[in-house]
PDB file of C-alpha atoms and ligand atoms in Angstrom:
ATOM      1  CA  UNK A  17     -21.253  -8.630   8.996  1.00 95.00           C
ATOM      2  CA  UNK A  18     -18.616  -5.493   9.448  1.00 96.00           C
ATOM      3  CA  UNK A  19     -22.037  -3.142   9.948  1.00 96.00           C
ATOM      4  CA  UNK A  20     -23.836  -5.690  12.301  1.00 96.00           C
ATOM      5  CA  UNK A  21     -19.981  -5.238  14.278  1.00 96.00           C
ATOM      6  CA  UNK A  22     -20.731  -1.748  14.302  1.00 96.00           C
ATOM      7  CA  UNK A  23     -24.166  -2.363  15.456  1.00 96.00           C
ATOM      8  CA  UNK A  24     -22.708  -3.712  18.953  1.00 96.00           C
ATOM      9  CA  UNK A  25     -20.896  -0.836  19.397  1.00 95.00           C
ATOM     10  CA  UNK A  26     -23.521   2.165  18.356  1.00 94.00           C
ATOM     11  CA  UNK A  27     -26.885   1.134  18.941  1.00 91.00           C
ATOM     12  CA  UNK A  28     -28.186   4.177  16.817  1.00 94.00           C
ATOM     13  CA  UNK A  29     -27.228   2.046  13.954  1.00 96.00           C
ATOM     14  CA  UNK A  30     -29.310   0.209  11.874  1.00 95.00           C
ATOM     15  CA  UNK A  31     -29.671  -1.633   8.674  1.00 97.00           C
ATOM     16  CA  UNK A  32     -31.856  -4.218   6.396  1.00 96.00           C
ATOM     17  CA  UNK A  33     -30.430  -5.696   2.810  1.00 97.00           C
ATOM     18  CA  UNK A  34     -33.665  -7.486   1.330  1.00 96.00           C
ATOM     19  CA  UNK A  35     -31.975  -9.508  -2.168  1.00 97.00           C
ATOM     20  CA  UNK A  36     -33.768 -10.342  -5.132  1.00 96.00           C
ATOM     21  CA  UNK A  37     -32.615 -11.821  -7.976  1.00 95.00           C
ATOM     22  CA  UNK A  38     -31.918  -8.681  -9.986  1.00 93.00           C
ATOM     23  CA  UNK A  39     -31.415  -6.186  -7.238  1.00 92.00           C
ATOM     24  CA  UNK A  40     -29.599  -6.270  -3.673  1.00 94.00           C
ATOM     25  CA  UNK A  41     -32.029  -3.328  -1.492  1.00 92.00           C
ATOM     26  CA  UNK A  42     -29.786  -1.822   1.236  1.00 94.00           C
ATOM     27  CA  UNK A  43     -31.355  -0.014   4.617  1.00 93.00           C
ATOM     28  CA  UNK A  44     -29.351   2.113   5.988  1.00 94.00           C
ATOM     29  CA  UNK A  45     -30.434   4.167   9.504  1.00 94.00           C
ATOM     30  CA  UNK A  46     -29.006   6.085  11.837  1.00 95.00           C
ATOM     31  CA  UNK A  47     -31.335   6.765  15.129  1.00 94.00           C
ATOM     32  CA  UNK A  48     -29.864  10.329  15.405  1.00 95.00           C
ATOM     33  CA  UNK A  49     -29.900  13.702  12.362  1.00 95.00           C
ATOM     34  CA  UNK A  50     -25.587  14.114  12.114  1.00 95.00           C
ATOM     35  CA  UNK A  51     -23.945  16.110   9.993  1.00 94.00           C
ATOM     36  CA  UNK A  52     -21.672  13.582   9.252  1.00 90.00           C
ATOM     37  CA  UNK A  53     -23.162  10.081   7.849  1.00 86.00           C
ATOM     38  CA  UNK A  54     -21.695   7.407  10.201  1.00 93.00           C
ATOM     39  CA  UNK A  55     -18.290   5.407   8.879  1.00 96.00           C
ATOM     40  CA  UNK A  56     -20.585   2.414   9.797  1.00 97.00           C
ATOM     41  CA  UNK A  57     -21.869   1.794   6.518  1.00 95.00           C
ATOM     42  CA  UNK A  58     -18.507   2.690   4.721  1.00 95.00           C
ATOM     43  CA  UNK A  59     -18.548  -1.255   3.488  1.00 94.00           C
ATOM     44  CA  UNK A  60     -21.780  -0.561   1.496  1.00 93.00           C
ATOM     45  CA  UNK A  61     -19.990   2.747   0.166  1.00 90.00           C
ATOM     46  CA  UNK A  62     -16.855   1.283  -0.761  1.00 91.00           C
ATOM     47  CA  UNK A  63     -18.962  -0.606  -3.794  1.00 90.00           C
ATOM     48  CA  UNK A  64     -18.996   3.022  -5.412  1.00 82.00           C
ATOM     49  CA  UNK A  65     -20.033   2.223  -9.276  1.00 79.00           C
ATOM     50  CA  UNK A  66     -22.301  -0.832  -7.468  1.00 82.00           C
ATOM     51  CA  UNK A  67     -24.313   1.202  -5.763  1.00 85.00           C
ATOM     52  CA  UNK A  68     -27.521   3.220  -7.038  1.00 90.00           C
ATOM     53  CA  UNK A  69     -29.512   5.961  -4.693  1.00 89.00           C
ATOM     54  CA  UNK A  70     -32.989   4.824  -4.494  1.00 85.00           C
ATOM     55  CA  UNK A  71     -33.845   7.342  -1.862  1.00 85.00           C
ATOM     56  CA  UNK A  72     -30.957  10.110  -1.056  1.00 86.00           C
ATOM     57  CA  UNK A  73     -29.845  10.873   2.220  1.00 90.00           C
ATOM     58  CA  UNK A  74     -32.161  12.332   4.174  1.00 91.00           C
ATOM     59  CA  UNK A  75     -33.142  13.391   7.898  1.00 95.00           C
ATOM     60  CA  UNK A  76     -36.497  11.897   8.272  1.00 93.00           C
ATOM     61  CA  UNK A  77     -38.625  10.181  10.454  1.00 92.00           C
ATOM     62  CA  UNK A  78     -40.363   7.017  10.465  1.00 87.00           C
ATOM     63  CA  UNK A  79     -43.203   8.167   8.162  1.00 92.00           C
ATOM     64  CA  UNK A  80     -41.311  10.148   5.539  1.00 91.00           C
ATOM     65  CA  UNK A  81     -39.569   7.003   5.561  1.00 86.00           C
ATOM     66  CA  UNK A  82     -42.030   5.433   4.248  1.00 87.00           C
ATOM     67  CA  UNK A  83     -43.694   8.096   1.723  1.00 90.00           C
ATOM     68  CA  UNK A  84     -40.150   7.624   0.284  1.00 86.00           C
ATOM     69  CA  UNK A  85     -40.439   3.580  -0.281  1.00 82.00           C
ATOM     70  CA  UNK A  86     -43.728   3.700  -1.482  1.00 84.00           C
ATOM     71  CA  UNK A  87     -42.904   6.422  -3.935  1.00 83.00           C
ATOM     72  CA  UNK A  88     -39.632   4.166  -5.206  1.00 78.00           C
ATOM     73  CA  UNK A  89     -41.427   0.495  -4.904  1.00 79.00           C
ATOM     74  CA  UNK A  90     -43.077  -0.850  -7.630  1.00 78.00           C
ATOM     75  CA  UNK A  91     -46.671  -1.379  -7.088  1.00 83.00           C
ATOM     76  CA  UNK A  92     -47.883  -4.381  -8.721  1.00 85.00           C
ATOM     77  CA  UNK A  93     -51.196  -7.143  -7.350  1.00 87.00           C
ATOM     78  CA  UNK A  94     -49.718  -9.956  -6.074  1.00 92.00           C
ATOM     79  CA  UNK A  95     -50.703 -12.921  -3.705  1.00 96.00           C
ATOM     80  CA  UNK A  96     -47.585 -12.915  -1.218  1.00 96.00           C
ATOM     81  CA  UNK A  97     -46.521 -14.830   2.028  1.00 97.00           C
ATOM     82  CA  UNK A  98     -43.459 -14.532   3.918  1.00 97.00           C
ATOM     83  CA  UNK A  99     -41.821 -16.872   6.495  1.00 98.00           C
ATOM     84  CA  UNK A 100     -39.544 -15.820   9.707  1.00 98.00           C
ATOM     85  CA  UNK A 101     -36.278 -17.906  10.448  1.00 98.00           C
ATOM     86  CA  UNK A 102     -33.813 -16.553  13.074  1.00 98.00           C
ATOM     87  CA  UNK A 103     -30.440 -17.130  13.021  1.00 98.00           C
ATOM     88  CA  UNK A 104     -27.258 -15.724  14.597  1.00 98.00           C
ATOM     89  CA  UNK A 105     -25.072 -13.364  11.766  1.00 98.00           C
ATOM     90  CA  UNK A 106     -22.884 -15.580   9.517  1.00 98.00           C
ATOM     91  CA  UNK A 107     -21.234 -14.488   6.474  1.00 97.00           C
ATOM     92  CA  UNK A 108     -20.986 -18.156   5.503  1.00 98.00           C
ATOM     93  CA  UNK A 109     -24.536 -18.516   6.293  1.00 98.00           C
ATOM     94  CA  UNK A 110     -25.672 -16.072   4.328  1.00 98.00           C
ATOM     95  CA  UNK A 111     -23.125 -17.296   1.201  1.00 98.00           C
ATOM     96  CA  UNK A 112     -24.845 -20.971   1.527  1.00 98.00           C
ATOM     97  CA  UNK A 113     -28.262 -19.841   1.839  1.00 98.00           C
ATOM     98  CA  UNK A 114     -27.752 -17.636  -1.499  1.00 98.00           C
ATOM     99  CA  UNK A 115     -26.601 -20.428  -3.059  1.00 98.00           C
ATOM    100  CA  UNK A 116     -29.685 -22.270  -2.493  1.00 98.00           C
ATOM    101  CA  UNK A 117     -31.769 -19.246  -2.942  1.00 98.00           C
ATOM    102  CA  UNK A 118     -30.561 -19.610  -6.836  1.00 98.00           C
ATOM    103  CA  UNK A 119     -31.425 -23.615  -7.029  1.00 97.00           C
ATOM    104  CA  UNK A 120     -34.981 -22.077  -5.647  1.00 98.00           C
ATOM    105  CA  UNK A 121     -35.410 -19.649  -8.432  1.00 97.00           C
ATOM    106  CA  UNK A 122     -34.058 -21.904 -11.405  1.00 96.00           C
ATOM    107  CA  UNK A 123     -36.260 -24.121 -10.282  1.00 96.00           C
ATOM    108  CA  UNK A 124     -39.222 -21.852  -9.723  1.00 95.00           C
ATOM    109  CA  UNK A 125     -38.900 -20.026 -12.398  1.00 92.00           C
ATOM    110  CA  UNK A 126     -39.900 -23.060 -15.023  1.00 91.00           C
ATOM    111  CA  UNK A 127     -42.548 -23.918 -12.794  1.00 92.00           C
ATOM    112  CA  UNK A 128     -44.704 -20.492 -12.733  1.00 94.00           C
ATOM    113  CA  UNK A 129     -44.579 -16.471 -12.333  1.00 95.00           C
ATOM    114  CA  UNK A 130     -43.079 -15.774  -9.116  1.00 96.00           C
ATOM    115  CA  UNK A 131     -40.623 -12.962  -7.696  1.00 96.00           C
ATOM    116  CA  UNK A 132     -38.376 -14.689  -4.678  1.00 98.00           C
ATOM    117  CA  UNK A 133     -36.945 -12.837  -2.153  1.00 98.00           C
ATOM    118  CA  UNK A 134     -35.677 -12.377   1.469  1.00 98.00           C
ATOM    119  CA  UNK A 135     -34.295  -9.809   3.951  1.00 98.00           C
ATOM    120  CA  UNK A 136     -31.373  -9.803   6.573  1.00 98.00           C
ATOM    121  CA  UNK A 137     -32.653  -7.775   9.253  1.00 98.00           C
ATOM    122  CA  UNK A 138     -29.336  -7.587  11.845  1.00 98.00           C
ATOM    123  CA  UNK A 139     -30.910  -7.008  15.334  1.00 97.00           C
ATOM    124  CA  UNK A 140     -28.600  -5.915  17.774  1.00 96.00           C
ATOM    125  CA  UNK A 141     -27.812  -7.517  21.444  1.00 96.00           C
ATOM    126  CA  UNK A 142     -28.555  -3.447  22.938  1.00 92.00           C
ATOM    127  CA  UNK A 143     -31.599  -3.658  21.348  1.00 92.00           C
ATOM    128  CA  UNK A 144     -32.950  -6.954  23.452  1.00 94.00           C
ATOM    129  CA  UNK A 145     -31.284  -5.453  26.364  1.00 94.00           C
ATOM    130  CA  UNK A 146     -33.095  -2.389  26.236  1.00 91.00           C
ATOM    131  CA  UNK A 147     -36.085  -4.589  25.864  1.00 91.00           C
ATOM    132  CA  UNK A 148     -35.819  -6.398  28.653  1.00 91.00           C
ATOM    133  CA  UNK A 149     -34.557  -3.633  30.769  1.00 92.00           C
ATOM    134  CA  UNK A 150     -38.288  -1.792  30.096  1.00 93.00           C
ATOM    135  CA  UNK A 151     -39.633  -4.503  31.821  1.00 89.00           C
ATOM    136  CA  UNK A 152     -38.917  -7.365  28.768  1.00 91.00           C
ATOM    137  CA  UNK A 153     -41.094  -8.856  26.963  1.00 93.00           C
ATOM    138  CA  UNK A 154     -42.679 -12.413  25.780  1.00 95.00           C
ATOM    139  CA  UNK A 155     -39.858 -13.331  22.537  1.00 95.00           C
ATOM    140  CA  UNK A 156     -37.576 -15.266  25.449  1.00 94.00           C
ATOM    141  CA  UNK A 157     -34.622 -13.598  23.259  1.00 96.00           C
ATOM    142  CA  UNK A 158     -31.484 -13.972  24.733  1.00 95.00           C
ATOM    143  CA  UNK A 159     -29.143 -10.566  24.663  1.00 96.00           C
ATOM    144  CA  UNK A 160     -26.694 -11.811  21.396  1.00 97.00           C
ATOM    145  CA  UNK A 161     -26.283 -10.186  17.833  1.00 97.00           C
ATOM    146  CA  UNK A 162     -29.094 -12.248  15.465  1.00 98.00           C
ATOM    147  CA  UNK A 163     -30.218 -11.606  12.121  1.00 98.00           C
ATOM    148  CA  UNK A 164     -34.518 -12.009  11.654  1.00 98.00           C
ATOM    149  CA  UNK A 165     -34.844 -13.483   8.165  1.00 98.00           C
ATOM    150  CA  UNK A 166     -37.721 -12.854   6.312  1.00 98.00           C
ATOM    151  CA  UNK A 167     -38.571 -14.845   2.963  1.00 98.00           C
ATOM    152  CA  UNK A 168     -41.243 -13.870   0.896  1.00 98.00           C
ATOM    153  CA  UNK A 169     -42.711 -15.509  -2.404  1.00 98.00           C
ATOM    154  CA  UNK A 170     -44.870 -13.431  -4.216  1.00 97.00           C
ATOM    155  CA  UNK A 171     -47.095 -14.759  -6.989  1.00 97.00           C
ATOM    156  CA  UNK A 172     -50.318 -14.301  -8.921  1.00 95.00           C
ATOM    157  CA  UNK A 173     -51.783 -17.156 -10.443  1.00 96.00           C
ATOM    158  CA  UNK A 174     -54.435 -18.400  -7.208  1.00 96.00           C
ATOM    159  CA  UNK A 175     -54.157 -21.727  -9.376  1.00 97.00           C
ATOM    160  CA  UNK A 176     -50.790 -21.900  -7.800  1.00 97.00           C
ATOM    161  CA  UNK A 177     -51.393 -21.589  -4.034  1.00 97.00           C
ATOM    162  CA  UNK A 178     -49.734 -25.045  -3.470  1.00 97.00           C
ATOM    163  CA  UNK A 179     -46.751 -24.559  -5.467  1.00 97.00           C
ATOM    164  CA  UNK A 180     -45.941 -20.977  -3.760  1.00 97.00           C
ATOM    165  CA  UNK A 181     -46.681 -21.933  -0.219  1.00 97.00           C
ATOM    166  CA  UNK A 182     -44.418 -25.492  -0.974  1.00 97.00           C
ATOM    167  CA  UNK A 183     -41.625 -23.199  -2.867  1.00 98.00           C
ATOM    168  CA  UNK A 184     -41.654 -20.828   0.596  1.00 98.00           C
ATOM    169  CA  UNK A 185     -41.115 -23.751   2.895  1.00 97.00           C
ATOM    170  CA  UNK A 186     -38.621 -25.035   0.665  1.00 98.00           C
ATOM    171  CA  UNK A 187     -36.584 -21.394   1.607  1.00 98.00           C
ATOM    172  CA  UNK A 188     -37.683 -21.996   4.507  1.00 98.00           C
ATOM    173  CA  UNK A 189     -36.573 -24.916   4.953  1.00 98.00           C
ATOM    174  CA  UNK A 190     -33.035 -24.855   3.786  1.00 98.00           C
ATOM    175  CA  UNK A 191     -32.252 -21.703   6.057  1.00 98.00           C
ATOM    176  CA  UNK A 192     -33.135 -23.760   8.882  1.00 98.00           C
ATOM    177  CA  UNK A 193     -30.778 -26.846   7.669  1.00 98.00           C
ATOM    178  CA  UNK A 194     -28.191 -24.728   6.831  1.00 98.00           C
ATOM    179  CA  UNK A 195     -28.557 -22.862  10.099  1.00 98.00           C
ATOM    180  CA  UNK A 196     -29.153 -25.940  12.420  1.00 98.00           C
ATOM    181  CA  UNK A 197     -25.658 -27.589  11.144  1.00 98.00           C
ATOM    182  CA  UNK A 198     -23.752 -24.615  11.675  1.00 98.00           C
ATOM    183  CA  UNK A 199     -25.128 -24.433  15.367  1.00 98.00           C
ATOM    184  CA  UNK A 200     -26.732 -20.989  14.267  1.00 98.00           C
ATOM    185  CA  UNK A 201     -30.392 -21.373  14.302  1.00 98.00           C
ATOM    186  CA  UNK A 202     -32.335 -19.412  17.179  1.00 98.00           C
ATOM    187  CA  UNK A 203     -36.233 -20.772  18.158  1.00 97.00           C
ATOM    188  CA  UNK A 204     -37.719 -17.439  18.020  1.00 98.00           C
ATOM    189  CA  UNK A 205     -40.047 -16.452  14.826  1.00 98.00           C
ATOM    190  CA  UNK A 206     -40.489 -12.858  14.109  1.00 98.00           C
ATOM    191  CA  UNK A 207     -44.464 -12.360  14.063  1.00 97.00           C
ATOM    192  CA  UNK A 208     -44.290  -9.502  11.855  1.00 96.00           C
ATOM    193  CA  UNK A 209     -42.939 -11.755   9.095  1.00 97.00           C
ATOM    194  CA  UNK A 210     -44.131 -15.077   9.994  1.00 97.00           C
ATOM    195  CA  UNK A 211     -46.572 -17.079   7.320  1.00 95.00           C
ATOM    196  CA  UNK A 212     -49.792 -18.613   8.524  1.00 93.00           C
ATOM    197  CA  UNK A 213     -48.524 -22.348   8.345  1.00 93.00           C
ATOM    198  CA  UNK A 214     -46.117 -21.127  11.670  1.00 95.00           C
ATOM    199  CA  UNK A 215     -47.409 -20.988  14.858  1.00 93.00           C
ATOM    200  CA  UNK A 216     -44.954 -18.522  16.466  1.00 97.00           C
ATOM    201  CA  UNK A 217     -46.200 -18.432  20.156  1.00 97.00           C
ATOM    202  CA  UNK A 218     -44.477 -21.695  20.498  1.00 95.00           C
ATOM    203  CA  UNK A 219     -40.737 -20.055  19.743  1.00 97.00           C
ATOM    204  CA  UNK A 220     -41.110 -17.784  22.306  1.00 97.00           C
ATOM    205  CA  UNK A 221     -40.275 -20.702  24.336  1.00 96.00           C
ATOM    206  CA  UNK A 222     -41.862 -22.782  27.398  1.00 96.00           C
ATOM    207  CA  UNK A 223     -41.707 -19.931  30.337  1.00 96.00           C
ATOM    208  CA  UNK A 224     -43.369 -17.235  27.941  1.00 96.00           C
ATOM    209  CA  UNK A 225     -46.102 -19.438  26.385  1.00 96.00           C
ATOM    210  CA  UNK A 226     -47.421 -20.519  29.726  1.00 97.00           C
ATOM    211  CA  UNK A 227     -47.026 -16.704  31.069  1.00 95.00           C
ATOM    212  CA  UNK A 228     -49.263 -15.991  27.281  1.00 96.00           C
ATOM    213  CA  UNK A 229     -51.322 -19.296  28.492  1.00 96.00           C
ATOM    214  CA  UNK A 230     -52.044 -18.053  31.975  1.00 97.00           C
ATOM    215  CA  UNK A 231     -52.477 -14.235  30.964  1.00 96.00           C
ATOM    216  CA  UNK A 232     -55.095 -15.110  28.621  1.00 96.00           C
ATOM    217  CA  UNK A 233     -57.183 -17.639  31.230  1.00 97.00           C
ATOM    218  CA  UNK A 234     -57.415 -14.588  33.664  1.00 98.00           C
ATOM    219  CA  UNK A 235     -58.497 -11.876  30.999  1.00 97.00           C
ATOM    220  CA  UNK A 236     -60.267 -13.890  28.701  1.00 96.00           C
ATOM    221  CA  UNK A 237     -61.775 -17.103  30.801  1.00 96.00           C
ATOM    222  CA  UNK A 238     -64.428 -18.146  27.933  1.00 96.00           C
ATOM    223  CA  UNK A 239     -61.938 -18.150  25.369  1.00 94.00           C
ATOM    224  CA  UNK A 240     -63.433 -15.590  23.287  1.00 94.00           C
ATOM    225  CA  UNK A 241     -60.336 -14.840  21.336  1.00 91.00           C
ATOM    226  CA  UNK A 242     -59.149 -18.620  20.978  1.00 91.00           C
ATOM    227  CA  UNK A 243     -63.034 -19.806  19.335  1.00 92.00           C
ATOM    228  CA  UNK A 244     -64.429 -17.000  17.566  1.00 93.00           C
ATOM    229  CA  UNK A 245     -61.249 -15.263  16.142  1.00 90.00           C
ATOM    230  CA  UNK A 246     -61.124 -17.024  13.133  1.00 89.00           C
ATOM    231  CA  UNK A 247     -57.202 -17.060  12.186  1.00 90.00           C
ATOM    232  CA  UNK A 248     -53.966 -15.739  13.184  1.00 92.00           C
ATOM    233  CA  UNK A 249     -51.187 -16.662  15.668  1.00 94.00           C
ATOM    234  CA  UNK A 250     -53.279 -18.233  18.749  1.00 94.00           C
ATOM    235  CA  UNK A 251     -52.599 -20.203  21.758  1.00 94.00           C
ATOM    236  CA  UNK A 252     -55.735 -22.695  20.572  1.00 93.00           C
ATOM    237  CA  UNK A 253     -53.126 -23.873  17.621  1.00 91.00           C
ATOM    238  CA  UNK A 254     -50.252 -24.866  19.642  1.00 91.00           C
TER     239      UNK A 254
HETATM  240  C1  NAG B 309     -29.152  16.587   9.121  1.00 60.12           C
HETATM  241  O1  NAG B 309     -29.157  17.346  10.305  1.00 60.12           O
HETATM  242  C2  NAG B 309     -27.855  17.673  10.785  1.00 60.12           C
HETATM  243  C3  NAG B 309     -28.021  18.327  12.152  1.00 60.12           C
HETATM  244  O2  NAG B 309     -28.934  19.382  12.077  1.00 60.12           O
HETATM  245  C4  NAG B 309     -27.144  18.549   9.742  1.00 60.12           C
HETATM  246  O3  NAG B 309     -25.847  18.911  10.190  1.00 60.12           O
HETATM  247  C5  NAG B 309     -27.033  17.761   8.429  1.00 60.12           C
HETATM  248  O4  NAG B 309     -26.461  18.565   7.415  1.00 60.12           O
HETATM  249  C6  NAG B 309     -28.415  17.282   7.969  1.00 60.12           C
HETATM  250  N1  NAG B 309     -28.260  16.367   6.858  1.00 60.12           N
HETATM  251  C7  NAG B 309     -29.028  16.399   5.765  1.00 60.12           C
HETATM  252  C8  NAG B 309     -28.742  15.342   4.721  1.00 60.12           C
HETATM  253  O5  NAG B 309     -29.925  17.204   5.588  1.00 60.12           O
HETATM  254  C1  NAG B 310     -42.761  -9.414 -10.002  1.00 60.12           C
HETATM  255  O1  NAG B 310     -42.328  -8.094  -9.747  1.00 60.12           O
HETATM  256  C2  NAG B 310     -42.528  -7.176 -10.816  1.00 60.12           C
HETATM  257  C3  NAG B 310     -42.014  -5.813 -10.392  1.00 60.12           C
HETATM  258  O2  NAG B 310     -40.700  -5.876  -9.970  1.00 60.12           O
HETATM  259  C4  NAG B 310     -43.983  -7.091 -11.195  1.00 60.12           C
HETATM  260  O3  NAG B 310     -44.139  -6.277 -12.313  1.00 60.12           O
HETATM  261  C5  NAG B 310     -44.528  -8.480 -11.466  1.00 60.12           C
HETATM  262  O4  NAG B 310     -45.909  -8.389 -11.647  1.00 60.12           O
HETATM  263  C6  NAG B 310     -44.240  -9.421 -10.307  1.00 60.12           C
HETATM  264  N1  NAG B 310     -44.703 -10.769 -10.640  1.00 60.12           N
HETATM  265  C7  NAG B 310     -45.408 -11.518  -9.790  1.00 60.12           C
HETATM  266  C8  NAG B 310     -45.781 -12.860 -10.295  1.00 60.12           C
HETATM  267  O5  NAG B 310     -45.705 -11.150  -8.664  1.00 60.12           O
END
């Protein structure tokens, strides 16, 4: 919450904490090389004997970025799906959600092998801003501090399909509760981390989804893309 503050008032910064059950991940960026690193993230210092260096302090770029995960993330075969919820930032959000995060695992853990997580990804109210000011976009987000949730179950067993994709809109699920009776639940669905049982186009909201509706009668009149793509997140599903 303090960094997402801090977020409003430098857009440089940036952050993502992904939690698992045995380790908390913590993102942190700054969108400019300084010889100082920004007092922003001073609340993720302050945990001192917490806090382990998976990859030091670096000036990078996008792509050493991520030579540096890959070198530090396990690699491992696994079946995986994710789900997108947005909400707007809540520290009491995020301590109910955990809580029901746990009654997930307990109970997915005596049903098969699965690793649970899911990521807080703040996104800041300059960064829709700055979208819309380069001529916006489709999302329909309004300019206001949100986080983009993304869940992710990853299993192995195929024989468990069912329970995995039932156990993800269980998380799922209970974000959205929470969220919706706290008043904190926003429509849109990050693509990026959306599963295939959402249909996305339809959070971007009724303006946008005609705009996507008309845009694609006038380029692509024999519905090319809505018959013979096979899957993904098209107009022909909502
Ligand atoms: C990053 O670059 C800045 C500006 O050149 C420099 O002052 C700082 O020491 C560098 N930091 C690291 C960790 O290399
Ligand atoms: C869970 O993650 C660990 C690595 O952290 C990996 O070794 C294991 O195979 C994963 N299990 C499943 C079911 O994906």
């Amino acid at each position: 919450m303090k960094v997402q503050k801090s977020m409003e008032l430098d857009s440089k910064v940036d952050l993502y904490v992904t939690v698992t059950p045995t380790v908390i991940v913590i993102g942190m960026f700054y969108a400019e090389w300084v010889a100082q690193p920004p007092t922003a993230f001073d609340p993720f210092h302050q945990l001192k004997s917490q806090v382990g260096v998976m990859v030091p302090l670096t000036n990078g770029t996008g792509t050493s970025l991520a030579v540096d995960l890959g070198a530090n993330t396990p690699q491992y075969d696994a079946r995986r799906i994710p789900t997108a919820v947005t909400t707007t930032p809540d520290a009491g959000l995020y301590l109910k959600n955990h809580e029901k995060f746990l009654e997930v695992l307990e109970t997915t853990e005596s049903a098969f092998a699965a690793n649970l997580s899911y990521t807080i990804q703040p996104v800041a109210s300059a960064t829709i801003r700055e979208g819309n000011a380069r001529r916006g976009n489709t999302f329909g987000l309004d300019p206001m501090p949100q986080i983009w949730w993304s869940m992710v179950v990853e299993w192995d067993d195929e024989t468990k399909d069912a329970q995995a994709q039932q156990t993800l809109k269980t998380m799922d699920g209970n974000l959205r509760s929470i969220a919706q009776s706290r008043g904190e639940l926003i429509r849109y669905q990050f693509m990026n981390d959306a599963s295939f049982m959402q249909t996305v186009l339809d959070s971007y909201g009724e303006d946008n989804l005609a705009r996507l509706r008309s845009t694609a009668k006038h380029y692509d009149p024999s519905r090319v893309f809505q018959e013979l793509q096979n899957d993904g997140f098209l107009l022909r599903k909502i």
